[in-house]
Amino acid sequence: NDVLDFSRIENGKLQLSIQPFSLPALLYDLYDLFANEAAQKSLIFSLYAEPFEEERFNGDALHLKQICVNLLSNAFKFTGEHGHVSLTVRKLTARGRTNVLEFTVSDTGIGISPDGLTRIFNMFEQESSTVTHRYGGSGLGLSITKAIFQQHGFRFGVQSTLGKGTTFWFIATDTK
Ligand code: ADP
């Protein structure tokens, strides 16, 4: 699936579809997708969203979901039993008719070295050969995620401490 997606992105065939969507529905979907895995690994999986006045935002719900699924899949993959994975959505500002939502995916997993952080968004790159050996994977998920961020013009970033955990964030702007 990753490889298919990437060829579509590279060929410029990634269609953006900006429409009203329900933020709670998106969060419930994500909860459903990961609740079993959380239970199996005895992980705490927290979803936090501020009580927004509105439930509907404008955006590409499919792409937002794909981004969150990619980030959460990694968070679950790289966090051992009894760890903690969370997804938080905050509304930063509402300037005029523009909503600015900050999504944060945090985990208490293996973390990423400073050198790894410079490479993980590149195609086929993983943090280290130890990671490749132990966890498998294609090294494509984050390059797809980055391509989606860039197509939408979302700012994004990552902070990590080896052995402690990782936080990915991105800021989605919604123009009504
Ligand atoms: P894959 O997960 O298939 O290896 P990705 O592109 O999704 O590929 O991620 C690239 C690399 O970034 C991973 O192999 C891993 O080394 C590192 N990484 C990504 N997310 C995390 C995370 N939450 N915790 C630790 N390492 C991570």
PDB file of C-alpha atoms and ligand atoms in Angstrom:
ATOM      1  CA  ASN A   1       0.000   0.000   0.000  1.00  0.00           C
ATOM      2  CA  ASP A   2       2.823   2.380   0.884  1.00  0.00           C
ATOM      3  CA  VAL A   3       4.489   1.812  -2.493  1.00  0.00           C
ATOM      4  CA  LEU A   4       1.237   2.360  -4.392  1.00  0.00           C
ATOM      5  CA  ASP A   5       0.555   5.563  -2.501  1.00  0.00           C
ATOM      6  CA  PHE A   6       4.018   6.864  -3.149  1.00  0.00           C
ATOM      7  CA  SER A   7       3.863   6.346  -6.903  1.00  0.00           C
ATOM      8  CA  ARG A   8       0.583   8.261  -6.916  1.00  0.00           C
ATOM      9  CA  ILE A   9       2.136  11.114  -4.942  1.00  0.00           C
ATOM     10  CA  GLU A  10       5.237  11.186  -7.163  1.00  0.00           C
ATOM     11  CA  ASN A  11       3.109  11.340 -10.290  1.00  0.00           C
ATOM     12  CA  GLY A  12       1.222  14.279  -8.871  1.00  0.00           C
ATOM     13  CA  LYS A  13      -1.965  12.238  -8.760  1.00  0.00           C
ATOM     14  CA  LEU A  14      -2.675  12.954  -5.127  1.00  0.00           C
ATOM     15  CA  GLN A  15      -6.030  14.677  -5.298  1.00  0.00           C
ATOM     16  CA  LEU A  16      -6.825  17.085  -2.514  1.00  0.00           C
ATOM     17  CA  SER A  17     -10.439  17.067  -1.480  1.00  0.00           C
ATOM     18  CA  ILE A  18     -11.320  19.851   0.952  1.00  0.00           C
ATOM     19  CA  GLN A  19     -14.762  19.384   2.441  1.00  0.00           C
ATOM     20  CA  PRO A  20     -16.519  19.828   5.776  1.00  0.00           C
ATOM     21  CA  PHE A  21     -15.768  16.901   8.044  1.00  0.00           C
ATOM     22  CA  SER A  22     -16.568  15.934  11.616  1.00  0.00           C
ATOM     23  CA  LEU A  23     -13.527  16.007  13.893  1.00  0.00           C
ATOM     24  CA  PRO A  24     -15.131  13.720  16.526  1.00  0.00           C
ATOM     25  CA  ALA A  25     -15.949  11.170  13.789  1.00  0.00           C
ATOM     26  CA  LEU A  26     -12.309  11.210  12.658  1.00  0.00           C
ATOM     27  CA  LEU A  27     -11.120  10.672  16.236  1.00  0.00           C
ATOM     28  CA  TYR A  28     -13.604   7.827  16.824  1.00  0.00           C
ATOM     29  CA  ASP A  29     -12.378   6.152  13.610  1.00  0.00           C
ATOM     30  CA  LEU A  30      -8.794   6.373  14.824  1.00  0.00           C
ATOM     31  CA  TYR A  31      -9.777   5.037  18.234  1.00  0.00           C
ATOM     32  CA  ASP A  32     -11.508   2.051  16.584  1.00  0.00           C
ATOM     33  CA  LEU A  33      -8.486   1.337  14.406  1.00  0.00           C
ATOM     34  CA  PHE A  34      -6.002   1.216  17.277  1.00  0.00           C
ATOM     35  CA  ALA A  35      -8.008   0.174  20.369  1.00  0.00           C
ATOM     36  CA  ASN A  36      -7.319  -3.561  19.870  1.00  0.00           C
ATOM     37  CA  GLU A  37      -3.609  -3.065  19.356  1.00  0.00           C
ATOM     38  CA  ALA A  38      -3.482  -0.902  22.474  1.00  0.00           C
ATOM     39  CA  ALA A  39      -5.227  -3.594  24.518  1.00  0.00           C
ATOM     40  CA  GLN A  40      -3.006  -6.359  23.138  1.00  0.00           C
ATOM     41  CA  LYS A  41       0.157  -4.464  24.064  1.00  0.00           C
ATOM     42  CA  SER A  42      -1.264  -3.263  27.394  1.00  0.00           C
ATOM     43  CA  LEU A  43      -0.578   0.227  26.147  1.00  0.00           C
ATOM     44  CA  ILE A  44      -2.424   3.316  27.239  1.00  0.00           C
ATOM     45  CA  PHE A  45      -3.889   4.992  24.162  1.00  0.00           C
ATOM     46  CA  SER A  46      -5.255   8.477  24.875  1.00  0.00           C
ATOM     47  CA  LEU A  47      -7.149  10.734  22.548  1.00  0.00           C
ATOM     48  CA  TYR A  48      -7.538  14.317  23.694  1.00  0.00           C
ATOM     49  CA  ALA A  49      -9.502  16.976  21.900  1.00  0.00           C
ATOM     50  CA  GLU A  50     -10.499  20.284  23.339  1.00  0.00           C
ATOM     51  CA  PRO A  51     -14.226  20.800  23.574  1.00  0.00           C
ATOM     52  CA  PHE A  52     -14.557  22.856  20.414  1.00  0.00           C
ATOM     53  CA  GLU A  53     -17.622  24.982  19.826  1.00  0.00           C
ATOM     54  CA  GLU A  54     -17.982  23.410  16.412  1.00  0.00           C
ATOM     55  CA  GLU A  55     -17.575  19.788  15.423  1.00  0.00           C
ATOM     56  CA  ARG A  56     -17.089  20.379  11.742  1.00  0.00           C
ATOM     57  CA  PHE A  57     -13.994  21.742  10.080  1.00  0.00           C
ATOM     58  CA  ASN A  58     -13.003  22.091   6.460  1.00  0.00           C
ATOM     59  CA  GLY A  59     -10.249  19.810   5.342  1.00  0.00           C
ATOM     60  CA  ASP A  60      -9.224  16.658   3.607  1.00  0.00           C
ATOM     61  CA  ALA A  61     -10.519  14.085   6.086  1.00  0.00           C
ATOM     62  CA  LEU A  62      -8.992  11.181   4.155  1.00  0.00           C
ATOM     63  CA  HIS A  63      -5.530  12.731   4.151  1.00  0.00           C
ATOM     64  CA  LEU A  64      -5.800  13.789   7.796  1.00  0.00           C
ATOM     65  CA  LYS A  65      -6.759  10.227   8.645  1.00  0.00           C
ATOM     66  CA  GLN A  66      -3.900   8.784   6.606  1.00  0.00           C
ATOM     67  CA  ILE A  67      -1.397  11.102   8.305  1.00  0.00           C
ATOM     68  CA  CYS A  68      -2.707  10.170  11.768  1.00  0.00           C
ATOM     69  CA  VAL A  69      -2.751   6.449  10.899  1.00  0.00           C
ATOM     70  CA  ASN A  70       0.871   6.623   9.702  1.00  0.00           C
ATOM     71  CA  LEU A  71       2.044   8.490  12.808  1.00  0.00           C
ATOM     72  CA  LEU A  72       0.016   6.332  15.203  1.00  0.00           C
ATOM     73  CA  SER A  73       1.152   3.088  13.500  1.00  0.00           C
ATOM     74  CA  ASN A  74       4.754   4.111  14.103  1.00  0.00           C
ATOM     75  CA  ALA A  75       4.016   5.198  17.667  1.00  0.00           C
ATOM     76  CA  PHE A  76       2.472   1.786  18.416  1.00  0.00           C
ATOM     77  CA  LYS A  77       5.198  -0.085  16.559  1.00  0.00           C
ATOM     78  CA  PHE A  78       8.058   1.606  18.415  1.00  0.00           C
ATOM     79  CA  THR A  79       6.488   1.612  21.888  1.00  0.00           C
ATOM     80  CA  GLY A  80       6.747  -1.459  24.082  1.00  0.00           C
ATOM     81  CA  GLU A  81       4.237  -2.958  26.482  1.00  0.00           C
ATOM     82  CA  HIS A  82       2.821  -0.661  29.157  1.00  0.00           C
ATOM     83  CA  GLY A  83       3.870   2.445  27.242  1.00  0.00           C
ATOM     84  CA  HIS A  84       1.698   5.402  26.406  1.00  0.00           C
ATOM     85  CA  VAL A  85       0.577   6.662  22.986  1.00  0.00           C
ATOM     86  CA  SER A  86      -1.512   9.796  22.645  1.00  0.00           C
ATOM     87  CA  LEU A  87      -3.137  11.898  19.966  1.00  0.00           C
ATOM     88  CA  THR A  88      -4.041  15.454  20.922  1.00  0.00           C
ATOM     89  CA  VAL A  89      -5.917  18.011  18.849  1.00  0.00           C
ATOM     90  CA  ARG A  90      -5.901  21.657  19.907  1.00  0.00           C
ATOM     91  CA  LYS A  91      -7.317  24.713  18.242  1.00  0.00           C
ATOM     92  CA  LEU A  92      -4.498  27.252  18.262  1.00  0.00           C
ATOM     93  CA  THR A  93      -6.319  30.283  16.956  1.00  0.00           C
ATOM     94  CA  ALA A  94      -9.292  31.224  14.946  1.00  0.00           C
ATOM     95  CA  ARG A  95      -8.199  34.272  12.998  1.00  0.00           C
ATOM     96  CA  GLY A  96     -11.151  35.620  11.119  1.00  0.00           C
ATOM     97  CA  ARG A  97     -12.593  32.684   9.273  1.00  0.00           C
ATOM     98  CA  THR A  98      -9.513  30.502   9.567  1.00  0.00           C
ATOM     99  CA  ASN A  99      -9.190  27.686  12.101  1.00  0.00           C
ATOM    100  CA  VAL A 100      -5.737  26.466  12.991  1.00  0.00           C
ATOM    101  CA  LEU A 101      -5.627  22.948  14.437  1.00  0.00           C
ATOM    102  CA  GLU A 102      -2.533  21.416  15.988  1.00  0.00           C
ATOM    103  CA  PHE A 103      -2.336  17.609  15.934  1.00  0.00           C
ATOM    104  CA  THR A 104       0.244  15.943  18.189  1.00  0.00           C
ATOM    105  CA  VAL A 105       1.113  12.233  18.306  1.00  0.00           C
ATOM    106  CA  SER A 106       3.305  11.334  21.277  1.00  0.00           C
ATOM    107  CA  ASP A 107       4.726   8.062  22.492  1.00  0.00           C
ATOM    108  CA  THR A 108       6.957   6.771  25.266  1.00  0.00           C
ATOM    109  CA  GLY A 109       8.782   4.385  22.920  1.00  0.00           C
ATOM    110  CA  ILE A 110      12.372   3.809  21.806  1.00  0.00           C
ATOM    111  CA  GLY A 111      12.950   7.357  20.576  1.00  0.00           C
ATOM    112  CA  ILE A 112      15.073   8.523  17.645  1.00  0.00           C
ATOM    113  CA  SER A 113      18.715   9.674  17.712  1.00  0.00           C
ATOM    114  CA  PRO A 114      19.619  13.206  16.549  1.00  0.00           C
ATOM    115  CA  ASP A 115      21.237  11.682  13.442  1.00  0.00           C
ATOM    116  CA  GLY A 116      18.142   9.560  12.762  1.00  0.00           C
ATOM    117  CA  LEU A 117      15.939  12.644  13.017  1.00  0.00           C
ATOM    118  CA  THR A 118      17.733  14.198  10.047  1.00  0.00           C
ATOM    119  CA  ARG A 119      16.882  11.218   7.813  1.00  0.00           C
ATOM    120  CA  ILE A 120      13.561   9.652   8.797  1.00  0.00           C
ATOM    121  CA  PHE A 121      11.427  11.757   6.440  1.00  0.00           C
ATOM    122  CA  ASN A 122      13.479  10.583   3.430  1.00  0.00           C
ATOM    123  CA  MET A 123      12.314   7.731   1.210  1.00  0.00           C
ATOM    124  CA  PHE A 124      13.373   4.259   2.376  1.00  0.00           C
ATOM    125  CA  GLU A 125      15.297   5.675   5.354  1.00  0.00           C
ATOM    126  CA  GLN A 126      15.050   4.236   8.836  1.00  0.00           C
ATOM    127  CA  GLU A 127      16.692   5.400  12.022  1.00  0.00           C
ATOM    128  CA  SER A 128      19.327   2.658  12.001  1.00  0.00           C
ATOM    129  CA  SER A 129      20.038  -0.855  10.755  1.00  0.00           C
ATOM    130  CA  THR A 130      19.089  -2.112  14.234  1.00  0.00           C
ATOM    131  CA  VAL A 131      15.597  -0.703  13.718  1.00  0.00           C
ATOM    132  CA  THR A 132      15.388  -2.320  10.256  1.00  0.00           C
ATOM    133  CA  HIS A 133      16.478  -5.629  11.696  1.00  0.00           C
ATOM    134  CA  ARG A 134      14.216  -5.588  14.717  1.00  0.00           C
ATOM    135  CA  TYR A 135      11.071  -3.925  13.375  1.00  0.00           C
ATOM    136  CA  GLY A 136      11.127  -4.436   9.598  1.00  0.00           C
ATOM    137  CA  GLY A 137       9.185  -1.822   7.626  1.00  0.00           C
ATOM    138  CA  SER A 138       9.714  -0.022   4.349  1.00  0.00           C
ATOM    139  CA  GLY A 139      10.937   3.391   5.471  1.00  0.00           C
ATOM    140  CA  LEU A 140       8.224   4.903   3.278  1.00  0.00           C
ATOM    141  CA  GLY A 141       5.477   5.862   5.723  1.00  0.00           C
ATOM    142  CA  LEU A 142       7.020   9.140   6.824  1.00  0.00           C
ATOM    143  CA  SER A 143       8.040  10.183   3.300  1.00  0.00           C
ATOM    144  CA  ILE A 144       4.408   9.706   2.237  1.00  0.00           C
ATOM    145  CA  THR A 145       3.285  11.627   5.307  1.00  0.00           C
ATOM    146  CA  LYS A 146       5.716  14.448   4.494  1.00  0.00           C
ATOM    147  CA  ALA A 147       4.488  14.598   0.890  1.00  0.00           C
ATOM    148  CA  ILE A 148       0.911  14.984   2.151  1.00  0.00           C
ATOM    149  CA  PHE A 149       1.987  17.707   4.619  1.00  0.00           C
ATOM    150  CA  GLN A 150       3.698  19.556   1.789  1.00  0.00           C
ATOM    151  CA  GLN A 151       0.792  19.243  -0.641  1.00  0.00           C
ATOM    152  CA  HIS A 152      -1.481  20.827   1.968  1.00  0.00           C
ATOM    153  CA  GLY A 153       1.112  23.358   3.143  1.00  0.00           C
ATOM    154  CA  PHE A 154       0.960  22.051   6.730  1.00  0.00           C
ATOM    155  CA  ARG A 155       3.853  22.895   9.056  1.00  0.00           C
ATOM    156  CA  PHE A 156       5.179  19.800  10.837  1.00  0.00           C
ATOM    157  CA  GLY A 157       7.971  18.667  13.081  1.00  0.00           C
ATOM    158  CA  VAL A 158       9.299  16.039  15.446  1.00  0.00           C
ATOM    159  CA  GLN A 159      11.020  15.997  18.815  1.00  0.00           C
ATOM    160  CA  SER A 160      12.544  12.867  20.254  1.00  0.00           C
ATOM    161  CA  THR A 161      14.816  11.572  22.993  1.00  0.00           C
ATOM    162  CA  LEU A 162      16.429   8.164  22.598  1.00  0.00           C
ATOM    163  CA  GLY A 163      14.966   5.712  25.077  1.00  0.00           C
ATOM    164  CA  LYS A 164      12.292   8.156  26.213  1.00  0.00           C
ATOM    165  CA  GLY A 165       9.887   8.754  23.368  1.00  0.00           C
ATOM    166  CA  THR A 166       8.878  10.772  20.368  1.00  0.00           C
ATOM    167  CA  THR A 167       6.426  13.526  19.518  1.00  0.00           C
ATOM    168  CA  PHE A 168       5.332  14.326  15.974  1.00  0.00           C
ATOM    169  CA  TRP A 169       3.161  17.406  15.380  1.00  0.00           C
ATOM    170  CA  PHE A 170       1.564  19.145  12.451  1.00  0.00           C
ATOM    171  CA  ILE A 171      -0.585  22.194  12.016  1.00  0.00           C
ATOM    172  CA  ALA A 172      -3.588  22.034   9.738  1.00  0.00           C
ATOM    173  CA  THR A 173      -5.196  25.246   8.572  1.00  0.00           C
ATOM    174  CA  ASP A 174      -8.849  25.250   7.699  1.00  0.00           C
ATOM    175  CA  THR A 175     -10.316  28.107   5.695  1.00  0.00           C
ATOM    176  CA  LYS A 176     -14.060  28.313   5.890  1.00  0.00           C
TER     177      LYS A 176
HETATM  178  P1  ADP B   1       8.863   2.364   8.632  1.00  0.00           P
HETATM  179  O1  ADP B   1       8.004   2.572   9.854  1.00  0.00           O
HETATM  180  O2  ADP B   1       8.230   1.516   7.575  1.00  0.00           O
HETATM  181  O3  ADP B   1      10.249   1.922   8.963  1.00  0.00           O
HETATM  182  P2  ADP B   1       8.642   5.245   8.319  1.00  0.00           P
HETATM  183  O4  ADP B   1       8.991   6.095   7.145  1.00  0.00           O
HETATM  184  O5  ADP B   1       7.237   5.287   8.800  1.00  0.00           O
HETATM  185  O6  ADP B   1       9.055   3.773   7.913  1.00  0.00           O
HETATM  186  O7  ADP B   1       9.603   5.614   9.508  1.00  0.00           O
HETATM  187  C1  ADP B   1      11.007   5.759   9.245  1.00  0.00           C
HETATM  188  C2  ADP B   1      11.804   5.481  10.497  1.00  0.00           C
HETATM  189  O8  ADP B   1      11.587   6.516  11.463  1.00  0.00           O
HETATM  190  C3  ADP B   1      11.442   4.192  11.214  1.00  0.00           C
HETATM  191  O9  ADP B   1      12.045   3.078  10.620  1.00  0.00           O
HETATM  192  C4  ADP B   1      11.993   4.486  12.595  1.00  0.00           C
HETATM  193  O10 ADP B   1      13.379   4.279  12.610  1.00  0.00           O
HETATM  194  C5  ADP B   1      11.730   5.975  12.760  1.00  0.00           C
HETATM  195  N1  ADP B   1      10.476   6.264  13.502  1.00  0.00           N
HETATM  196  C6  ADP B   1       9.321   6.740  12.979  1.00  0.00           C
HETATM  197  N2  ADP B   1       8.391   6.943  13.944  1.00  0.00           N
HETATM  198  C7  ADP B   1       8.987   6.583  15.106  1.00  0.00           C
HETATM  199  C8  ADP B   1       8.557   6.573  16.471  1.00  0.00           C
HETATM  200  N3  ADP B   1       7.335   6.967  16.840  1.00  0.00           N
HETATM  201  N4  ADP B   1       9.445   6.147  17.406  1.00  0.00           N
HETATM  202  C9  ADP B   1      10.703   5.754  17.052  1.00  0.00           C
HETATM  203  N5  ADP B   1      11.162   5.739  15.778  1.00  0.00           N
HETATM  204  C10 ADP B   1      10.322   6.151  14.815  1.00  0.00           C
END
